[in-house]
Amino acid sequence: QSALTQPASVSGSPGQSITISCTGTSTDIGTYNYVSWYQQHPGRAPKLIISDVSNRPSGISYRFSGSKSGYTASLTISELQPEDEADYYCGSYSSSSTLAFGGGTKLTVL
Amino acid sequence: EVQLVESGGALIQPGESLRLSCAASGFNFKNYAMTWVRQAPGKGLEWVAAITGSGSSTYYADSVKGRFTISRDNSKNTQFLQMRSLRAEDTALYYCAKDYYDSSGYSWMVDSWGQGTFVTVS
C-alpha cells in the first residue's frame, strides 16, 4: 500500500485540462514542500516534470503545473495532447527520512 | 548529457545476494546525492535507498533496511546497491537516479534516471 494516495486513472480529451490529486498526511505533504511529480511512458524510465510542489524543470512544457493545499498535492495538465498519455507519480519527503511515492495514475487521452 | 547505466541484475534464488552498479557520467558526480528506485512488473515506483554526495549519509526504505546497503565510489563515478537475503518481493526493475539539486544533502527529488537493471528472485 502506497504512502500517498492517487486515483488509479483519469481521462480527458485533447485540448482539455485534467488534474491528478495526491493525498498524504501531516508527516509528508502536509508539512514539507519536497513534492515532485514524474511522468512515465510505457517501457520508459520516469521523467521529473514538477519539483518543489510547483516548479517546472528546464525543458518541461508550461502545460504542466503543480500545487498543494493541506495534505493534497495536485498536478494539472492543460491543453491535453495525445503524447501526455502516460502514468504519473507523485513523490514526497516523509518525516521518517524516506521518499514516498503515490501508487500512480494512468492518464488516458480520449 | 547525464548518463546513468545500471548493471548487475540477474535471476537468483531466495536468500542469495547480489550487487548492482550504476556508472554515471555527464555531471559532477561527487556533488550529487544518488538514489535507487525499483518497480515491480506492472506496479508503481518504490523508493529503495539514497546516499549523499560525500557518502556520509544514507537512507533506506523500511522494506530493505538491514538487508540492502547503498554505497558509492566518487573516484569511479559509480554507485552501488548491495542486496542480501533477497526475497521474491524484491523482484523488480531497479533504477539508478540522480538528485535534482547540486548540494551536500539530499533533495528527495530525482531528475535523471537510468534505464534500469532487472532483478528476479525465484
Tab-separated table of C-alpha atoms in Angstrom:
chain	number	residue	atom	x	y	z
A	1	GLN	CA	0.000	0.000	0.000
A	2	SER	CA	1.433	3.355	-1.096
A	3	ALA	CA	2.008	6.081	1.431
A	4	LEU	CA	0.493	8.664	-0.922
A	5	THR	CA	-2.924	8.161	-2.497
A	6	GLN	CA	-3.591	8.858	-6.160
A	7	PRO	CA	-6.587	7.987	-8.331
A	8	ALA	CA	-5.897	4.890	-10.399
A	9	SER	CA	-6.950	6.541	-13.625
A	10	VAL	CA	-8.091	9.799	-15.171
A	11	SER	CA	-9.042	10.666	-18.711
A	12	GLY	CA	-9.592	13.688	-20.873
A	13	SER	CA	-9.974	14.772	-24.474
A	14	PRO	CA	-7.341	16.648	-26.452
A	15	GLY	CA	-7.340	20.330	-25.582
A	16	GLN	CA	-8.971	19.820	-22.203
A	17	SER	CA	-7.401	20.127	-18.760
A	18	ILE	CA	-7.134	17.391	-16.158
A	19	THR	CA	-5.998	17.328	-12.548
A	20	ILE	CA	-4.418	14.447	-10.680
A	21	SER	CA	-4.535	14.534	-6.894
A	22	CYS	CA	-2.024	13.090	-4.454
A	23	THR	CA	-3.125	12.855	-0.836
A	24	GLY	CA	-0.735	12.388	2.034
A	25	THR	CA	-0.650	13.207	5.732
A	26	SER	CA	0.863	15.646	8.205
A	27	THR	CA	4.113	13.678	8.078
A	28	ASP	CA	4.724	14.319	4.392
A	29	ILE	CA	2.788	16.591	2.034
A	30	GLY	CA	1.086	18.432	4.874
A	31	THR	CA	4.389	19.642	6.301
A	32	TYR	CA	7.035	19.589	3.602
A	33	ASN	CA	7.383	21.189	0.174
A	34	TYR	CA	9.604	18.418	-1.219
A	35	VAL	CA	6.818	17.324	-3.538
A	36	SER	CA	7.601	16.131	-7.035
A	37	TRP	CA	5.749	14.648	-9.996
A	38	TYR	CA	7.002	12.134	-12.552
A	39	GLN	CA	5.733	11.083	-15.958
A	40	GLN	CA	6.379	7.550	-17.193
A	41	HIS	CA	5.571	6.302	-20.661
A	42	PRO	CA	5.296	2.511	-21.178
A	43	GLY	CA	8.695	0.834	-21.247
A	44	ARG	CA	10.489	4.073	-20.396
A	45	ALA	CA	12.195	5.469	-17.320
A	46	PRO	CA	10.272	8.086	-15.315
A	47	LYS	CA	10.827	11.784	-16.016
A	48	LEU	CA	10.684	14.613	-13.495
A	49	ILE	CA	8.049	17.151	-14.544
A	50	ILE	CA	7.421	19.099	-11.317
A	51	SER	CA	9.758	19.780	-8.398
A	52	ASP	CA	9.263	21.585	-5.099
A	53	VAL	CA	5.442	21.427	-5.383
A	54	SER	CA	5.120	23.772	-8.352
A	55	ASN	CA	8.416	24.325	-10.181
A	56	ARG	CA	8.936	23.125	-13.724
A	57	PRO	CA	12.424	21.822	-14.510
A	58	SER	CA	14.101	23.150	-17.608
A	59	GLY	CA	12.502	21.839	-20.779
A	60	ILE	CA	9.169	20.895	-19.243
A	61	SER	CA	6.117	22.310	-21.006
A	62	TYR	CA	4.176	25.196	-19.432
A	63	ARG	CA	1.111	22.957	-19.756
A	64	PHE	CA	2.229	21.081	-16.635
A	65	SER	CA	1.631	22.805	-13.300
A	66	GLY	CA	1.649	21.759	-9.664
A	67	SER	CA	0.098	22.995	-6.454
A	68	LYS	CA	-0.562	21.978	-2.891
A	69	SER	CA	-3.295	22.583	-0.339
A	70	GLY	CA	-3.227	20.986	3.063
A	71	TYR	CA	-2.393	17.319	2.744
A	72	THR	CA	-3.087	17.163	-1.002
A	73	ALA	CA	-0.806	17.982	-3.902
A	74	SER	CA	-2.163	18.316	-7.420
A	75	LEU	CA	-0.814	18.064	-10.937
A	76	THR	CA	-2.722	19.867	-13.656
A	77	ILE	CA	-2.135	19.265	-17.339
A	78	SER	CA	-3.714	21.843	-19.608
A	79	GLU	CA	-4.273	21.713	-23.364
A	80	LEU	CA	-4.130	17.940	-23.221
A	81	GLN	CA	-2.191	16.290	-26.057
A	82	PRO	CA	-2.056	12.643	-27.153
A	83	GLU	CA	1.572	12.345	-26.044
A	84	ASP	CA	0.542	13.168	-22.491
A	85	GLU	CA	-0.947	9.685	-22.198
A	86	ALA	CA	1.265	8.046	-19.580
A	87	ASP	CA	1.468	7.055	-15.929
A	88	TYR	CA	2.003	9.861	-13.418
A	89	TYR	CA	3.502	9.509	-9.947
A	90	CYS	CA	3.755	11.957	-7.092
A	91	GLY	CA	6.562	11.840	-4.581
A	92	SER	CA	7.131	13.465	-1.211
A	93	TYR	CA	9.654	13.537	1.562
A	94	SER	CA	8.367	11.873	4.703
A	95	SER	CA	9.426	12.718	8.253
A	96	SER	CA	10.687	9.154	8.656
A	97	SER	CA	13.517	10.181	6.298
A	98	THR	CA	12.115	8.282	3.384
A	99	LEU	CA	10.755	9.225	-0.017
A	100	ALA	CA	7.171	8.170	-0.539
A	101	PHE	CA	5.625	7.669	-3.960
A	102	GLY	CA	1.985	7.564	-4.846
A	103	GLY	CA	0.557	4.452	-6.428
A	104	GLY	CA	0.441	6.091	-9.838
A	105	THR	CA	-2.312	7.416	-12.077
A	106	LYS	CA	-2.877	6.257	-15.627
A	107	LEU	CA	-3.864	9.149	-17.876
A	108	THR	CA	-5.846	8.257	-20.964
A	109	VAL	CA	-6.252	10.836	-23.706
A	110	LEU	CA	-9.542	10.013	-25.389
B	1	GLU	CA	24.412	14.954	-21.135
B	2	VAL	CA	23.718	12.989	-17.973
B	3	GLN	CA	24.066	9.244	-18.416
B	4	LEU	CA	23.333	6.584	-15.827
B	5	VAL	CA	23.982	2.957	-16.707
B	6	GLU	CA	22.918	0.231	-14.316
B	7	SER	CA	24.327	-3.287	-14.329
B	8	GLY	CA	24.378	-6.405	-12.202
B	9	GLY	CA	20.787	-7.546	-12.458
B	10	ALA	CA	20.252	-11.307	-12.566
B	11	LEU	CA	17.986	-14.258	-11.846
B	12	ILE	CA	18.825	-15.516	-8.386
B	13	GLN	CA	17.335	-17.718	-5.679
B	14	PRO	CA	15.717	-16.512	-2.448
B	15	GLY	CA	18.229	-15.851	0.293
B	16	GLU	CA	21.077	-15.070	-2.079
B	17	SER	CA	22.962	-11.805	-2.502
B	18	LEU	CA	23.532	-9.505	-5.461
B	19	ARG	CA	25.328	-6.215	-6.069
B	20	LEU	CA	24.052	-3.642	-8.516
B	21	SER	CA	26.229	-0.923	-10.006
B	22	CYS	CA	25.422	2.393	-11.632
B	23	ALA	CA	28.041	4.149	-13.754
B	24	ALA	CA	27.455	7.894	-14.039
B	25	SER	CA	28.727	10.465	-16.498
B	26	GLY	CA	27.937	13.940	-17.759
B	27	PHE	CA	27.801	15.698	-14.379
B	28	ASN	CA	29.941	16.343	-11.298
B	29	PHE	CA	29.101	13.055	-9.606
B	30	LYS	CA	30.504	13.831	-6.145
B	31	ASN	CA	28.254	16.896	-5.846
B	32	TYR	CA	25.001	14.967	-6.130
B	33	ALA	CA	23.146	12.555	-3.912
B	34	MET	CA	22.142	9.363	-5.668
B	35	THR	CA	19.095	7.150	-5.346
B	36	TRP	CA	17.839	3.653	-6.145
B	37	VAL	CA	14.186	3.248	-7.080
B	38	ARG	CA	12.571	-0.047	-8.060
B	39	GLN	CA	9.477	-1.006	-9.985
B	40	ALA	CA	7.965	-4.473	-9.818
B	41	PRO	CA	6.412	-5.737	-13.084
B	42	GLY	CA	3.189	-3.867	-13.749
B	43	LYS	CA	3.447	-1.972	-10.452
B	44	GLY	CA	4.328	1.528	-9.305
B	45	LEU	CA	7.559	3.144	-8.205
B	46	GLU	CA	9.119	2.253	-4.868
B	47	TRP	CA	11.964	4.275	-3.408
B	48	VAL	CA	14.693	1.961	-2.099
B	49	ALA	CA	17.681	3.941	-0.822
B	50	ALA	CA	19.699	7.124	-1.203
B	51	ILE	CA	23.188	8.358	-0.417
B	52	THR	CA	24.555	11.890	-0.182
B	53	GLY	CA	27.352	13.123	-2.424
B	54	SER	CA	30.096	12.516	0.106
B	55	GLY	CA	28.623	9.193	1.143
B	56	SER	CA	28.365	10.347	4.740
B	57	SER	CA	24.601	9.876	4.966
B	58	THR	CA	22.437	7.037	3.749
B	59	TYR	CA	18.695	6.462	3.805
B	60	TYR	CA	16.652	3.290	3.358
B	61	ALA	CA	13.079	2.188	2.867
B	62	ASP	CA	11.773	0.065	5.737
B	63	SER	CA	11.277	-2.832	3.325
B	64	VAL	CA	15.036	-3.144	2.685
B	65	LYS	CA	16.610	-1.749	5.858
B	66	GLY	CA	19.110	-4.193	7.279
B	67	ARG	CA	19.297	-6.186	4.046
B	68	PHE	CA	20.446	-3.625	1.462
B	69	THR	CA	23.464	-1.324	1.605
B	70	ILE	CA	23.958	1.674	-0.656
B	71	SER	CA	27.465	2.982	-1.300
B	72	ARG	CA	29.436	4.989	-3.824
B	73	ASP	CA	32.931	5.413	-5.191
B	74	ASN	CA	33.367	9.032	-6.236
B	75	SER	CA	36.755	8.279	-7.808
B	76	LYS	CA	34.964	5.980	-10.267
B	77	ASN	CA	31.689	7.917	-10.597
B	78	THR	CA	29.810	4.809	-9.573
B	79	GLN	CA	27.189	3.953	-7.003
B	80	PHE	CA	26.286	0.500	-5.730
B	81	LEU	CA	23.454	-1.377	-4.111
B	82	GLN	CA	24.468	-4.464	-2.175
B	83	MET	CA	21.423	-6.661	-1.683
B	84	ARG	CA	21.367	-9.560	0.789
B	85	SER	CA	18.768	-12.088	1.906
B	86	LEU	CA	16.801	-11.463	-1.243
B	87	ARG	CA	13.103	-12.302	-1.324
B	88	ALA	CA	10.596	-12.898	-4.085
B	89	GLU	CA	9.090	-9.478	-3.358
B	90	ASP	CA	12.417	-7.838	-4.265
B	91	THR	CA	11.830	-8.835	-7.879
B	92	ALA	CA	11.785	-5.598	-9.850
B	93	LEU	CA	13.464	-3.302	-12.326
B	94	TYR	CA	15.995	-1.297	-10.332
B	95	TYR	CA	16.618	2.272	-11.462
B	96	CYS	CA	19.584	4.416	-10.572
B	97	ALA	CA	18.662	8.090	-10.295
B	98	LYS	CA	20.439	11.403	-9.731
B	99	ASP	CA	19.366	14.005	-7.216
B	100	TYR	CA	17.771	17.134	-8.590
B	101	TYR	CA	19.917	19.648	-6.740
B	102	ASP	CA	23.675	20.060	-6.510
B	103	SER	CA	24.080	20.095	-2.724
B	104	SER	CA	25.694	18.430	0.241
B	105	GLY	CA	22.387	16.904	1.274
B	106	TYR	CA	19.524	15.086	-0.410
B	107	SER	CA	16.630	16.936	-2.002
B	108	TRP	CA	14.245	13.943	-2.068
B	109	MET	CA	13.595	14.612	-5.750
B	110	VAL	CA	15.353	12.929	-8.684
B	111	ASP	CA	15.712	14.291	-12.179
B	112	SER	CA	17.732	11.805	-14.223
B	113	TRP	CA	17.175	8.083	-14.414
B	114	GLY	CA	18.964	5.164	-15.982
B	115	GLN	CA	17.160	2.518	-17.993
B	116	GLY	CA	17.224	0.055	-15.115
B	117	THR	CA	18.551	-3.422	-14.426
B	118	PHE	CA	16.225	-6.314	-13.713
B	119	VAL	CA	16.449	-8.460	-10.610
B	120	THR	CA	14.411	-11.652	-10.457
B	121	VAL	CA	14.281	-13.611	-7.223
B	122	SER	CA	12.828	-17.049	-7.815
